[in-house]
Short mmCIF file of C-alpha atoms in Angstrom, two decimals:
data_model
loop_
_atom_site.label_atom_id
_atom_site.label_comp_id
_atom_site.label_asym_id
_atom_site.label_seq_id
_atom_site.Cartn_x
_atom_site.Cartn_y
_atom_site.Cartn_z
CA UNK A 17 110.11 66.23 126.88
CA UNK A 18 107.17 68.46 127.59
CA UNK A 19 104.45 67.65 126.84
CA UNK A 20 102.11 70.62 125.10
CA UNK A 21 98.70 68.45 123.99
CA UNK A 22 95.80 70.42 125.67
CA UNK A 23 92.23 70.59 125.29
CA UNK A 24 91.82 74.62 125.34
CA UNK A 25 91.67 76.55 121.94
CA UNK A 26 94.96 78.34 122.04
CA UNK A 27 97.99 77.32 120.15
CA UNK A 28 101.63 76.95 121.74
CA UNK A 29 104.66 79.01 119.79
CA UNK A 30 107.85 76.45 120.85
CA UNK A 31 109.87 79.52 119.81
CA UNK A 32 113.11 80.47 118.66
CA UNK A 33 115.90 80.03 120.91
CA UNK A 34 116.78 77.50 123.27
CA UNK A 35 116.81 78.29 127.20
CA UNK A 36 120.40 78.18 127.59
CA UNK A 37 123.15 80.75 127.70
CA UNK A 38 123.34 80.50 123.64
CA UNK A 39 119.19 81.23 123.17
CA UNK A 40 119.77 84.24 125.67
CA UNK A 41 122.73 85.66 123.56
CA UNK A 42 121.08 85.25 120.52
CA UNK A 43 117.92 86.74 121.67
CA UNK A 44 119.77 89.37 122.58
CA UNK A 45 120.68 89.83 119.20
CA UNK A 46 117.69 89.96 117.69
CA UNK A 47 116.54 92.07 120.03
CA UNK A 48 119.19 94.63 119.15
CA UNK A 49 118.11 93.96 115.46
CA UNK A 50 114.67 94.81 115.94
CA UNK A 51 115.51 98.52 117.65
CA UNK A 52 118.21 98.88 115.07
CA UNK A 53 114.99 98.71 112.50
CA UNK A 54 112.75 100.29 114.51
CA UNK A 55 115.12 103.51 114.61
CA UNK A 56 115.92 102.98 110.66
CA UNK A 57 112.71 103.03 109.90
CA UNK A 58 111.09 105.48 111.55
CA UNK A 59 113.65 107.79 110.75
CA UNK A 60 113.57 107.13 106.99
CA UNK A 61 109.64 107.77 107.14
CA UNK A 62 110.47 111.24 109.28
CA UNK A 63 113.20 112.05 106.75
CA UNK A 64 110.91 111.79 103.66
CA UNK A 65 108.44 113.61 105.20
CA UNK A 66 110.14 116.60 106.40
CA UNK A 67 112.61 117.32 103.78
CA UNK A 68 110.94 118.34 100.25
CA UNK A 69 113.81 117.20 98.50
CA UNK A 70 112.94 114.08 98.74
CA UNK A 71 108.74 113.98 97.52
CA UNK A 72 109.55 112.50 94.48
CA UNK A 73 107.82 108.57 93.51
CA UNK A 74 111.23 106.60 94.28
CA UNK A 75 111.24 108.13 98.06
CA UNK A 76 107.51 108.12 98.51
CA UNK A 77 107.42 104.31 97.72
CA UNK A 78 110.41 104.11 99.92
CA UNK A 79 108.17 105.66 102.75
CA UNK A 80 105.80 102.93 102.48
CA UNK A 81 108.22 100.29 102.37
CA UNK A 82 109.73 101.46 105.29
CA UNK A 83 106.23 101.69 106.72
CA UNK A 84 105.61 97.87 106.10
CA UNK A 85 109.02 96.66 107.47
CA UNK A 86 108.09 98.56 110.47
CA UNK A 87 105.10 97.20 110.75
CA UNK A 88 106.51 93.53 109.81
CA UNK A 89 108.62 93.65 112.59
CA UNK A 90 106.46 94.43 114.86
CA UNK A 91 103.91 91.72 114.09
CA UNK A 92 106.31 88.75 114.89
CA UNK A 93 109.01 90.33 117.37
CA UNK A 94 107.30 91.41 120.56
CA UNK A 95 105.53 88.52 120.84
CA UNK A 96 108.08 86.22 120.92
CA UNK A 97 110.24 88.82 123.27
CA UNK A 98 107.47 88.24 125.73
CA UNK A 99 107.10 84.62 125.29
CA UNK A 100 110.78 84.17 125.50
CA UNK A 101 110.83 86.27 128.66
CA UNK A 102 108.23 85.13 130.42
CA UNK A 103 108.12 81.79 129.41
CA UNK A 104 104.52 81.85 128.45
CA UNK A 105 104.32 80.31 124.76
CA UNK A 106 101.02 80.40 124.14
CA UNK A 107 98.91 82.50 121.81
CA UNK A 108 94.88 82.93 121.44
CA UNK A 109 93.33 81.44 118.67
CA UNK A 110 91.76 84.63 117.70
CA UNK A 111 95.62 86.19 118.22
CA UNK A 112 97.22 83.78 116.36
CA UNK A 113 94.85 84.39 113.28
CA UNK A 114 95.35 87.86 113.94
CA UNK A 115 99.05 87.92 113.75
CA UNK A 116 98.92 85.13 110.72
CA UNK A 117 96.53 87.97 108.97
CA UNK A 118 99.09 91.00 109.18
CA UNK A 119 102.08 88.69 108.64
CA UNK A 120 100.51 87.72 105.13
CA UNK A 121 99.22 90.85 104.23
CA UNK A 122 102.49 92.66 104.80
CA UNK A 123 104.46 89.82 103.06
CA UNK A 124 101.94 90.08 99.95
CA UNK A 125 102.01 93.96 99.98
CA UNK A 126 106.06 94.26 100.48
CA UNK A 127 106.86 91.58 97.19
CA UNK A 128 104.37 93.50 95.19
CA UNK A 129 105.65 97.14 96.50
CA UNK A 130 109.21 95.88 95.60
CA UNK A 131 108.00 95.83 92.45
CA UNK A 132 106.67 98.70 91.94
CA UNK A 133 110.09 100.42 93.27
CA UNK A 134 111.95 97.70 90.64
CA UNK A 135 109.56 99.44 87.86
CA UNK A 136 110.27 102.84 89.35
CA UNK A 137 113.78 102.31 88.66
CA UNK A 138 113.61 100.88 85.28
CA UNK A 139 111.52 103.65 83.77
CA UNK A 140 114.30 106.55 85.56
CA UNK A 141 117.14 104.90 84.31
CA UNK A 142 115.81 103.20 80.88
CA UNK A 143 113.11 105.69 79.84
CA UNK A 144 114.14 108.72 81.16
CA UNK A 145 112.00 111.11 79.14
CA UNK A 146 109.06 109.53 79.55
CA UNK A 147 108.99 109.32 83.78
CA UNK A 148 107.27 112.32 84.86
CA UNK A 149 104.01 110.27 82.82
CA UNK A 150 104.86 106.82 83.65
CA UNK A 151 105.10 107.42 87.21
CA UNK A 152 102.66 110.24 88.18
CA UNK A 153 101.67 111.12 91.61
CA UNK A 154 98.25 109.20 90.63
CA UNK A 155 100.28 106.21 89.14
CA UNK A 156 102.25 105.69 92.90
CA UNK A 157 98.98 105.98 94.39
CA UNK A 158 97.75 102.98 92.34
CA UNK A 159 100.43 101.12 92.84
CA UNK A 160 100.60 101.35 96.95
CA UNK A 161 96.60 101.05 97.33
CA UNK A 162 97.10 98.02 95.05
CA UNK A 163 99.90 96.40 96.82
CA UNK A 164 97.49 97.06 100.06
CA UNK A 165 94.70 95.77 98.98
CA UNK A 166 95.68 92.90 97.42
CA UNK A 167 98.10 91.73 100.56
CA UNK A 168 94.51 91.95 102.33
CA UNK A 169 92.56 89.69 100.21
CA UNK A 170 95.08 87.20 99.87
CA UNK A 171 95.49 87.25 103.75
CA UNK A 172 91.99 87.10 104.59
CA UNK A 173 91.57 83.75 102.40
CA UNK A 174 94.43 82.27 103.76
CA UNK A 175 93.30 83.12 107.22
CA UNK A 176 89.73 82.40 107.41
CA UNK A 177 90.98 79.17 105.94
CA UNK A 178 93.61 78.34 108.17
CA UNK A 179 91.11 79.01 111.32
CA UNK A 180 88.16 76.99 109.88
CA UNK A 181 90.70 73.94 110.04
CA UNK A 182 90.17 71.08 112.55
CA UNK A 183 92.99 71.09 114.71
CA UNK A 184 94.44 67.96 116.44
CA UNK A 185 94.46 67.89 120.95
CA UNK A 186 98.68 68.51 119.63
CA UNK A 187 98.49 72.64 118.71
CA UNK A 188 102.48 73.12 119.45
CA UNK A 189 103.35 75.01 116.38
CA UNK A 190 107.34 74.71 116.03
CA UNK A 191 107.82 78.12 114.93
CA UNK A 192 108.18 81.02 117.11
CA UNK A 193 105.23 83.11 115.44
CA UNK A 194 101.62 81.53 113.79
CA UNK A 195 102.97 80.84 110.24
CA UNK A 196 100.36 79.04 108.19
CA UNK A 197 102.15 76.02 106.36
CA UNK A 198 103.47 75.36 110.20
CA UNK A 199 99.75 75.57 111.53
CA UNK A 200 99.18 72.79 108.51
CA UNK A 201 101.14 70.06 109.91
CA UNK A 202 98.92 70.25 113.06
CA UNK A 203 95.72 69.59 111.23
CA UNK A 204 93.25 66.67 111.51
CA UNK A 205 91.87 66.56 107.77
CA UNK A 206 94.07 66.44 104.51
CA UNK A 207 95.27 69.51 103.26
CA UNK A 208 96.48 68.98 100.19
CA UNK A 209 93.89 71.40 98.21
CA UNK A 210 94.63 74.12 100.46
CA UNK A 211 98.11 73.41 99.78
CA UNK A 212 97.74 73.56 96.29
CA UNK A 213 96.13 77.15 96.75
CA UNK A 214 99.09 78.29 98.47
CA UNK A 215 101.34 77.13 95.76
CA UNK A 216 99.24 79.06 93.20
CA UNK A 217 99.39 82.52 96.07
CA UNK A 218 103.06 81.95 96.09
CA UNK A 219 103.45 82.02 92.07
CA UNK A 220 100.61 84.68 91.72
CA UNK A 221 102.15 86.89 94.72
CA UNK A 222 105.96 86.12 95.08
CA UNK A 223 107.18 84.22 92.09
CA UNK A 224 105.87 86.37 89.41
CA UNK A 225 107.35 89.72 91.27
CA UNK A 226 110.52 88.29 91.45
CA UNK A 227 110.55 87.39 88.15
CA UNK A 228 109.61 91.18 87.56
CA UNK A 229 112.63 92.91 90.00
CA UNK A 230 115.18 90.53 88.46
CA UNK A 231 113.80 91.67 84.40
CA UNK A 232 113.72 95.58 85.82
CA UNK A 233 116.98 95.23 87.45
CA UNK A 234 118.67 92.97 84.58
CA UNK A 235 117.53 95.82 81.94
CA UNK A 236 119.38 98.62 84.31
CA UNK A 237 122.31 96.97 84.62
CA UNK A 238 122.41 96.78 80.90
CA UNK A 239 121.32 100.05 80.60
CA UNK A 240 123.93 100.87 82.68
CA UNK A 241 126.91 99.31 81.32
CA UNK A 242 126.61 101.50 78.71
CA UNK A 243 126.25 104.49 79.73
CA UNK A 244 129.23 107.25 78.65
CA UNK A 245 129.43 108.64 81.58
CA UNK A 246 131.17 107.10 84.63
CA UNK A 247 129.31 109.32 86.60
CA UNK A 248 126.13 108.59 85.38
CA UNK A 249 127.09 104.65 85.63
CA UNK A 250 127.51 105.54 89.68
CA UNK A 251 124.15 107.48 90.25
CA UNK A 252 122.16 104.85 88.46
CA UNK A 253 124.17 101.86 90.80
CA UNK A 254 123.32 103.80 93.99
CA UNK A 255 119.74 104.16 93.26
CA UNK A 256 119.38 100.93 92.03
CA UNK A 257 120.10 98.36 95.26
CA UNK A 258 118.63 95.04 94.17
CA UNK A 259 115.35 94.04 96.83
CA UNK A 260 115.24 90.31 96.05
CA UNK A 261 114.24 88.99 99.29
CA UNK A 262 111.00 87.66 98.42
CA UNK A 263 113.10 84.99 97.01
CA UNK A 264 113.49 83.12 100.61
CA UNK A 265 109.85 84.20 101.42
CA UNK A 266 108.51 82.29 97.72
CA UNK A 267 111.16 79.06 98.50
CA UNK A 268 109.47 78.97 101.95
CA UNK A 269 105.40 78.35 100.62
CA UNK A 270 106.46 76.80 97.73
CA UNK A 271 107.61 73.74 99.06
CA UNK A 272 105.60 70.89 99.69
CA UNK A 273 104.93 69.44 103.44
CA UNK A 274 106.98 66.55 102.80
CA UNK A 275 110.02 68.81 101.91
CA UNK A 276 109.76 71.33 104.70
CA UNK A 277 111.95 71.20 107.89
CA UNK A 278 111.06 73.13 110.73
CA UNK A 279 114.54 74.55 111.14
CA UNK A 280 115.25 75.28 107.77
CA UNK A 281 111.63 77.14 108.03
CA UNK A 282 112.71 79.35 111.15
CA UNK A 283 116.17 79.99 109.76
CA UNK A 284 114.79 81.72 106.59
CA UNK A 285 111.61 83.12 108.34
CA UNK A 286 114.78 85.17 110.34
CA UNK A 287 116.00 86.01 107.17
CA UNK A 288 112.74 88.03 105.97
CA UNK A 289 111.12 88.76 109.37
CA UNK A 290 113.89 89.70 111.27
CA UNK A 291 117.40 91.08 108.98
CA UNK A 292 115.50 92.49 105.93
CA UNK A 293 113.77 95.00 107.81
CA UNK A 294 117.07 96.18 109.49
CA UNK A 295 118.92 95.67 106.26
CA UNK A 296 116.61 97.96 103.88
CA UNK A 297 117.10 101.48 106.40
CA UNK A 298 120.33 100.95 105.94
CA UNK A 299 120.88 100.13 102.29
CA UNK A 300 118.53 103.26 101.01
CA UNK A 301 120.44 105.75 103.42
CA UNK A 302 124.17 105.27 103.67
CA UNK A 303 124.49 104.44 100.23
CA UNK A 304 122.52 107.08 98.72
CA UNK A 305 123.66 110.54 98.47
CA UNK A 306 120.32 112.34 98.31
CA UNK A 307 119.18 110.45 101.91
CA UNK A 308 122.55 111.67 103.49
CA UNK A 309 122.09 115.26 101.93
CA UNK A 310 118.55 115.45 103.67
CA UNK A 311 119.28 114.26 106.95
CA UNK A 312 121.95 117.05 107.13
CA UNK A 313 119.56 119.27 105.90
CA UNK A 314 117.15 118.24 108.59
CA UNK A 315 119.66 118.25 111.48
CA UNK A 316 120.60 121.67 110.51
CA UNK A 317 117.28 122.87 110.37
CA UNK A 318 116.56 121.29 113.58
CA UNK A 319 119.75 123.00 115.34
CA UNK A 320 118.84 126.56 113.90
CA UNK A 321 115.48 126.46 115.30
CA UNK A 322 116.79 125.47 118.23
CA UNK A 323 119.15 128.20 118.79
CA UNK A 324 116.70 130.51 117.71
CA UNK A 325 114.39 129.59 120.52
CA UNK A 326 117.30 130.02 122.80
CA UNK A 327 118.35 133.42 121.34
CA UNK A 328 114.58 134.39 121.92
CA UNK A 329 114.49 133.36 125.36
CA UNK A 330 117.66 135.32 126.11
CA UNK A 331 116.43 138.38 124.53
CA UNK A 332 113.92 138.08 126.42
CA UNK A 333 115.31 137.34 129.62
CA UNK A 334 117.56 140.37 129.59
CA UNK A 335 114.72 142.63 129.03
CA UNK A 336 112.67 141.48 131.63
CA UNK A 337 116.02 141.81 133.58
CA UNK A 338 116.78 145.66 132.31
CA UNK A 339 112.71 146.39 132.93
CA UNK A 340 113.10 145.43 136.89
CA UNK A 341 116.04 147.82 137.06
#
């Protein structure tokens, strides 16, 4: 086995995938995944942006959640491309509390944005009348700078806290980015206050908002079931896809050390890091009408421009041409 005690200050990632014929097809995968969300992404950001249809709360909160998968993804999977590539696992101490700081922050921020788009939901379906004033312009503002702001300060405690820790000549980390309870098993001191602290993050940050997207979605449904109109039933189902993926995320930290398995860990860490970002693009867009609508809207605009340039450059063309005759 090899052996990764050192003396330096960086930590080794032991990674994902095996190095066999299996780890290269499944990296291969994932790779895949992450341009798949990468393109899905960006594109739903573009979309909302350029097409005024869609500058209402529900697909500005969107934009942001697309925002933070994009960024989520990008925190964990280009590192572990590279180290898988070039078979160079480690990671700076200063990088690993880097990527441990954005990781947390985004996780924090997403649950709570989730949320906010659960709430969104609930008040357009169940309160109907009273939406335009429950969820102003200055009321998603709030809610996004809020989500922001507290992913930060959660992240910077759990950071500065995680890097102030006296770490063992052992710093493998069996995970394939720097995950905090994984960084915990490494440590030379007890942890078991800190570990209590995460608990209480994981109630205050992930339990409670799930709790709050399953109430919001549980009073749609109801809501919905009895609604008149079968068409109105359909329009509230295809606004209303359920976001419950802080659920692996809040199993993960909640857990105590003695409970945890390093593969179980990785397996749902691929869940949230890795498919939900590809997953949400996809969900919001071919299953909702108004998305579709606007991204023919967009095209077309795109392709008249474009042959108006051209019928320009013709025009003028043949001038120039009739001019030298």
């Amino acid at each position: 086995m090899e052996n990764y005690n050192q003396t330096s200050t960086d930590f080794i990632l032991l990674g994902l995938f095996p190095p066999s014929r299996i780890g290269l097809s499944l990296f291969i995968l994932v790779i895949l995944i992450f341009l798949m969300a990468l393109i899905g992404n960006l594109s739903m950001i573009l979309l909302i942006f350029l097409d005024a249809h869609l500058h209402t709360p529900m697909y500005f909160l969107l934009s942001q959640l697309s925002l933070m998968d994009l960024n989520y993804i990008s925190t964990i999977i280009p590192k572990m491309a590279s180290n898988f590539l070039f078979g160079i696992k480690s990671i700076s101490f200063i990088g690993c509390g880097v990527q441990s700081f954005f990781f947390l922050t985004l996780a924090v921020a997403e649950a709570l944005l989730l949320t906010s788009m659960a709430y969104d939901r609930y008040v357009a379906i169940c309160f109907p009348l009273h939406y335009p004033i429950r969820m102003s312009r200055k009321v998603c503002v709030l809610m996004i700078t809020g989500s922001w702001i507290m992913g930060s300060v959660n992240s910077c405690a759990h950071t500065a806290y995680a890097l102030r820790i006296p770490y063992c000549q052992s710093r493998a980390i069996n995970h394939f980015f720097c995950d905090v309870p994984a960084m915990l098993t490494l440590a030379c001191m007890d942890t078991w206050v800190y570990e209590y602290t995460v608990f209480v993050s994981a109630i205050l940050f992930l339990v409670f908002p799930f709790i709050g997207i399953t109430y919001s979605y549980g009073r749609i449904l109801l809501a919905v079931y009895y609604m008149p109109s079968s068409e109105g039933r359909k329009k509230a189902y295809s606004t209303c896809s359920t976001h419950l993926t802080v659920a692996p995320f809040a199993y993960t930290y909640l857990r105590s050390r003695s409970l945890r398995s390093p593969t179980e860990d990785k397996v749902l860490a691929v869940f949230y890091t890795v498919l939900t970002p590809m997953l949400n693009p996809i969900i919001y867009s071919l299953r909702n009408k108004m998305v579709m609508g606007a991204l023919r809207r967009v095209i077309q605009r795109f392709c008249s421009v474009k042959q108006y340039k051209r019928h320009i450059y013709f025009t003028e063309f043949q001038t120039v041409t009739e001019s030298n005759q």
